[in-house]
mmCIF file of C-alpha atoms in Angstrom:
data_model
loop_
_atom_site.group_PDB
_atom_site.id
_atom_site.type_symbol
_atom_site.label_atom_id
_atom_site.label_comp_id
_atom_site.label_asym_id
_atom_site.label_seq_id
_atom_site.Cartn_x
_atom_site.Cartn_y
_atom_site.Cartn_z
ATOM 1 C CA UNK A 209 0.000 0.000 0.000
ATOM 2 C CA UNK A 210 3.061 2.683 0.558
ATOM 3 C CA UNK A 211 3.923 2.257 -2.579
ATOM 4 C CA UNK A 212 0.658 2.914 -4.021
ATOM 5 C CA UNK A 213 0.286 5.881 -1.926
ATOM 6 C CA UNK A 214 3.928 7.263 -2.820
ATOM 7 C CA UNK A 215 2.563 6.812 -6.130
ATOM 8 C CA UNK A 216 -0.668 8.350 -6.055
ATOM 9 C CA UNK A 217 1.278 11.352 -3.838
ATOM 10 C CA UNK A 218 4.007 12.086 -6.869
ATOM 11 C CA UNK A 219 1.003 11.922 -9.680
ATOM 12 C CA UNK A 220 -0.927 14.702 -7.618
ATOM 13 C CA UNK A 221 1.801 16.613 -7.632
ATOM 14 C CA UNK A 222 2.795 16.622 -11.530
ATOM 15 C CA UNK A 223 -0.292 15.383 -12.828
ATOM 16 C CA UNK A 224 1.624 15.413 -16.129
ATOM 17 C CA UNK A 225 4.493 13.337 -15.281
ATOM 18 C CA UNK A 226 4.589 9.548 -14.335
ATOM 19 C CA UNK A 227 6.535 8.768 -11.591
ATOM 20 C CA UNK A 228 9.366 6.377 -11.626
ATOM 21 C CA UNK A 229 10.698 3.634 -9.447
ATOM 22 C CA UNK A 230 13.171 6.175 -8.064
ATOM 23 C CA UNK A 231 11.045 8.629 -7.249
ATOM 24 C CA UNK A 232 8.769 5.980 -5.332
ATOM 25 C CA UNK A 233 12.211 5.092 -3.601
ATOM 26 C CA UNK A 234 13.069 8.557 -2.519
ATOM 27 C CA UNK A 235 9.102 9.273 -1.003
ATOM 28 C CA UNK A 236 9.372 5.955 0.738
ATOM 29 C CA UNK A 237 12.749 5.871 2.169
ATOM 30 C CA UNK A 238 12.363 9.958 2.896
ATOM 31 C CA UNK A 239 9.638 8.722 5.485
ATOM 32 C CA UNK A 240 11.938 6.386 7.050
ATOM 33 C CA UNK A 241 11.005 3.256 5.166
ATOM 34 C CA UNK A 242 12.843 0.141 3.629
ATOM 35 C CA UNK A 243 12.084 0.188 0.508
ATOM 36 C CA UNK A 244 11.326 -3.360 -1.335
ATOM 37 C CA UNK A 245 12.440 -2.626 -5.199
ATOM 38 C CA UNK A 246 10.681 -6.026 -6.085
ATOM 39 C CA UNK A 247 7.022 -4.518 -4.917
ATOM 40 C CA UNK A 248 7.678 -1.397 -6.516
ATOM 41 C CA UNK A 249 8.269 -3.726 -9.851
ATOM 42 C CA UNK A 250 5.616 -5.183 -9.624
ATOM 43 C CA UNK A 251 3.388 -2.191 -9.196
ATOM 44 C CA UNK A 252 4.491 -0.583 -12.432
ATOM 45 C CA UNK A 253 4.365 -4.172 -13.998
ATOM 46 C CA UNK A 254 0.441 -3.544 -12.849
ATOM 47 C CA UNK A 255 0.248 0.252 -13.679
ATOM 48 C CA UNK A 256 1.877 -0.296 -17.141
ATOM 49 C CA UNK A 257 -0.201 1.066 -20.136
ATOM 50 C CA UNK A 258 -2.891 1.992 -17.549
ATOM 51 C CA UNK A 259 -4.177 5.278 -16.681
ATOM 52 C CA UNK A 260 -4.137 5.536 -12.897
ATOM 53 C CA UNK A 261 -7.844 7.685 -12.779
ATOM 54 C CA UNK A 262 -9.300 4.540 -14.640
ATOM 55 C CA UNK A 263 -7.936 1.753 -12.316
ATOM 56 C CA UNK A 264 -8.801 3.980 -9.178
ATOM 57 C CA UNK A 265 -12.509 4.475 -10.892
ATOM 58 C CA UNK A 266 -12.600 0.505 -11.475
ATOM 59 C CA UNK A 267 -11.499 -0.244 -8.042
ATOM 60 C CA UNK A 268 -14.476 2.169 -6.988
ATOM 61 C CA UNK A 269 -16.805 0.175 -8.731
ATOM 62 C CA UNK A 270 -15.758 -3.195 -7.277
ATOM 63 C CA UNK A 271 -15.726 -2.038 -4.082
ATOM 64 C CA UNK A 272 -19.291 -0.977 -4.121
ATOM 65 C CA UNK A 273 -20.193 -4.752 -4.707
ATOM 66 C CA UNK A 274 -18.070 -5.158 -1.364
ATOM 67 C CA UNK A 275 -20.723 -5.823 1.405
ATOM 68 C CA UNK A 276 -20.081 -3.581 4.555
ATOM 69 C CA UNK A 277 -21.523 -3.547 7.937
#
């Protein structure tokens, strides 16, 4: 999840940019963090040829299936 968040935090602030592995690196180890380079791999493995509003809007819509209570 950090390094979804350190992703999500460098997009917000250059919206026209995509962030790379080394910035991810620098947000996570900057909050006093190891930093796994395999995870961060695999979540640009994940990301790649995605736009990040579309897989945050489908993740909306499956979590609305998601029972809570």
């Amino acid at each position: 999840m950090r390094y979804i968040a350190a992703y999500l935090l460098l997009q917000l602030a250059n919206a026209e940019a995509t962030p790379s592995a080394s910035d991810i690196t620098k947000v996570v180890s900057a909050a006093g963090v190891e930093v796994d380079s395999e995870r961060i791999e695999k979540l640009f493995a994940a990301l790649e040829g995605k736009n990040i509003e579309e897989v945050i809007a489908e993740g909306k819509s499956k979590l609305a299936s998601v029972p809570s209570g």
